[in-house]
Amino acid sequence: YLNMKKIYKSFGILLLLAILSSCGTSTAFFDQMSYKETISAKVEALALMDKAVNDYSSEQAKIDEVNLAMQKMYEYEKNRENNTETVRMWEILLDPEKNLYGGFIKRWESESKLSKVFVNEAKPQIEKAFDIILGLETKKVKPEEANSFLNSN
């Protein structure tokens, strides 16, 4: 009986590993640090955007601080295995030629100040991009779910 239980448990482990690595479409495991830091970057970026009605140069230190936090998150995500969709979203979010965070900062720098109307129209777009990144993270397999499955089989 114990031998059969070990065989079934081993089969369960092999099945889970096969599912997680099949077809080259596997995704990274859920990462609490990534989720927490993305929320932090979102809050900081949206708060910074409110300051775009001020002169760019007067907010340079805060801009640099938020840009660095965003770049750190991108680098962290880029170096996680099976994380292509999230990395692509960070690239789009940060791209100065797109209409999200990178483009917003580029426009602020080139125009020195942005109107409150423009800021209010841009914020929901950038917030949505962060929400997509957060959604991608929450849909990843959580290690405790994998362990729970393994322990029950």
Short mmCIF file of C-alpha atoms in Angstrom, two decimals:
data_model
loop_
_atom_site.label_atom_id
_atom_site.label_comp_id
_atom_site.label_asym_id
_atom_site.label_seq_id
_atom_site.Cartn_x
_atom_site.Cartn_y
_atom_site.Cartn_z
CA TYR A 1 0.00 0.00 0.00
CA LEU A 2 2.78 2.48 0.93
CA ASN A 3 4.65 1.56 -2.23
CA MET A 4 1.59 2.32 -4.37
CA LYS A 5 1.14 5.66 -2.58
CA LYS A 6 4.77 6.56 -3.35
CA ILE A 7 4.29 5.56 -6.98
CA TYR A 8 1.14 7.71 -7.26
CA LYS A 9 2.88 10.64 -5.58
CA SER A 10 5.86 10.30 -7.92
CA PHE A 11 3.49 10.12 -10.87
CA GLY A 12 1.75 13.28 -9.59
CA ILE A 13 5.07 15.10 -9.38
CA LEU A 14 6.05 14.01 -12.89
CA LEU A 15 2.62 15.01 -14.21
CA LEU A 16 2.86 18.46 -12.63
CA LEU A 17 6.37 18.98 -13.97
CA ALA A 18 5.26 17.87 -17.43
CA ILE A 19 2.31 20.27 -17.35
CA LEU A 20 4.47 23.16 -16.17
CA SER A 21 7.12 22.59 -18.83
CA SER A 22 5.00 21.41 -21.77
CA CYS A 23 4.86 22.94 -25.22
CA GLY A 24 7.28 25.76 -24.46
CA THR A 25 4.37 27.86 -23.22
CA SER A 26 5.10 27.63 -19.55
CA THR A 27 5.05 30.77 -17.47
CA ALA A 28 7.00 31.87 -14.48
CA PHE A 29 5.72 31.06 -11.02
CA PHE A 30 3.87 33.82 -9.17
CA ASP A 31 6.36 36.10 -7.45
CA GLN A 32 5.09 38.08 -4.45
CA MET A 33 8.04 40.49 -4.60
CA SER A 34 7.33 41.23 -8.26
CA TYR A 35 3.66 41.86 -7.51
CA LYS A 36 4.43 44.14 -4.54
CA GLU A 37 7.12 46.13 -6.38
CA THR A 38 4.91 46.55 -9.46
CA ILE A 39 2.17 48.01 -7.24
CA SER A 40 4.76 50.33 -5.71
CA ALA A 41 6.01 51.41 -9.15
CA LYS A 42 2.42 52.02 -10.27
CA VAL A 43 1.63 54.24 -7.29
CA GLU A 44 4.90 56.18 -7.68
CA ALA A 45 4.47 56.65 -11.43
CA LEU A 46 0.88 57.88 -11.13
CA ALA A 47 1.83 60.27 -8.31
CA LEU A 48 4.73 61.57 -10.41
CA MET A 49 2.41 62.18 -13.34
CA ASP A 50 0.40 64.60 -11.19
CA LYS A 51 3.57 66.68 -10.86
CA ALA A 52 3.86 67.09 -14.64
CA VAL A 53 1.99 70.41 -14.36
CA ASN A 54 5.22 71.65 -12.75
CA ASP A 55 8.43 72.40 -14.60
CA TYR A 56 10.28 69.18 -15.57
CA SER A 57 13.58 70.44 -14.17
CA SER A 58 12.01 71.18 -10.76
CA GLU A 59 10.91 67.53 -10.52
CA GLN A 60 14.11 66.02 -11.96
CA ALA A 61 15.15 64.23 -8.74
CA LYS A 62 11.74 62.56 -8.36
CA ILE A 63 11.63 61.67 -12.07
CA ASP A 64 15.06 60.04 -11.80
CA GLU A 65 13.98 58.14 -8.68
CA VAL A 66 10.81 56.77 -10.30
CA ASN A 67 12.61 55.99 -13.58
CA LEU A 68 15.23 54.02 -11.66
CA ALA A 69 12.55 52.04 -9.79
CA MET A 70 10.83 51.27 -13.09
CA GLN A 71 14.11 50.21 -14.72
CA LYS A 72 14.89 47.92 -11.76
CA MET A 73 11.52 46.22 -12.13
CA TYR A 74 12.04 45.76 -15.86
CA GLU A 75 15.47 44.21 -15.28
CA TYR A 76 14.10 41.95 -12.55
CA GLU A 77 11.26 40.74 -14.80
CA LYS A 78 13.58 40.33 -17.78
CA ASN A 79 15.73 37.91 -15.82
CA ARG A 80 12.88 35.66 -14.67
CA GLU A 81 12.39 32.52 -16.73
CA ASN A 82 9.27 32.08 -18.86
CA ASN A 83 8.17 35.66 -18.35
CA THR A 84 7.90 36.88 -21.95
CA GLU A 85 4.46 38.52 -21.74
CA THR A 86 5.32 40.53 -18.63
CA VAL A 87 8.66 41.64 -20.07
CA ARG A 88 6.95 42.76 -23.27
CA MET A 89 4.43 44.82 -21.27
CA TRP A 90 7.27 46.51 -19.33
CA GLU A 91 9.03 47.28 -22.63
CA ILE A 92 5.88 48.92 -24.03
CA LEU A 93 5.25 50.79 -20.77
CA LEU A 94 8.79 52.21 -20.70
CA ASP A 95 9.26 52.88 -24.43
CA PRO A 96 9.67 56.65 -24.98
CA GLU A 97 8.22 56.25 -28.49
CA LYS A 98 4.95 54.80 -27.19
CA ASN A 99 2.08 56.60 -25.48
CA LEU A 100 2.54 55.15 -22.02
CA TYR A 101 4.94 56.02 -19.18
CA GLY A 102 8.10 56.39 -21.31
CA GLY A 103 6.32 58.57 -23.85
CA PHE A 104 4.71 60.64 -21.11
CA ILE A 105 8.09 61.38 -19.51
CA LYS A 106 9.63 62.19 -22.92
CA ARG A 107 6.80 64.60 -23.70
CA TRP A 108 7.05 66.23 -20.27
CA GLU A 109 10.78 66.74 -20.80
CA SER A 110 10.33 68.21 -24.28
CA GLU A 111 7.44 70.52 -23.30
CA SER A 112 8.75 71.37 -19.81
CA LYS A 113 5.19 71.33 -18.37
CA LEU A 114 2.04 69.43 -19.28
CA SER A 115 -1.56 70.54 -18.89
CA LYS A 116 -3.73 69.08 -16.16
CA VAL A 117 -6.16 67.93 -18.88
CA PHE A 118 -3.41 65.99 -20.66
CA VAL A 119 -2.21 64.44 -17.38
CA ASN A 120 -5.76 63.38 -16.49
CA GLU A 121 -6.23 61.78 -19.90
CA ALA A 122 -2.88 59.96 -19.83
CA LYS A 123 -3.10 58.54 -16.30
CA PRO A 124 -5.87 55.98 -16.96
CA GLN A 125 -3.91 54.57 -19.92
CA ILE A 126 -0.78 54.11 -17.84
CA GLU A 127 -2.78 52.75 -14.91
CA LYS A 128 -4.35 50.17 -17.25
CA ALA A 129 -0.91 49.07 -18.47
CA PHE A 130 0.19 48.50 -14.86
CA ASP A 131 -3.04 46.62 -14.17
CA ILE A 132 -2.32 44.33 -17.11
CA ILE A 133 1.17 43.62 -15.74
CA LEU A 134 -0.32 42.91 -12.30
CA GLY A 135 -2.96 40.68 -13.89
CA LEU A 136 -0.29 38.70 -15.71
CA GLU A 137 1.48 38.12 -12.40
CA THR A 138 -1.64 37.03 -10.49
CA LYS A 139 -2.47 34.46 -13.18
CA LYS A 140 0.85 32.67 -12.70
CA VAL A 141 0.98 29.42 -10.77
CA LYS A 142 1.58 30.09 -7.10
CA PRO A 143 4.15 27.77 -5.49
CA GLU A 144 1.73 26.94 -2.67
CA GLU A 145 -0.84 25.76 -5.25
CA ALA A 146 1.74 23.44 -6.77
CA ASN A 147 2.74 22.16 -3.33
CA SER A 148 -0.89 21.66 -2.33
CA PHE A 149 -1.47 19.62 -5.49
CA LEU A 150 1.62 17.53 -4.87
CA ASN A 151 0.77 16.92 -1.22
CA SER A 152 -2.77 15.83 -2.02
CA ASN A 153 -1.63 13.24 -4.57
#
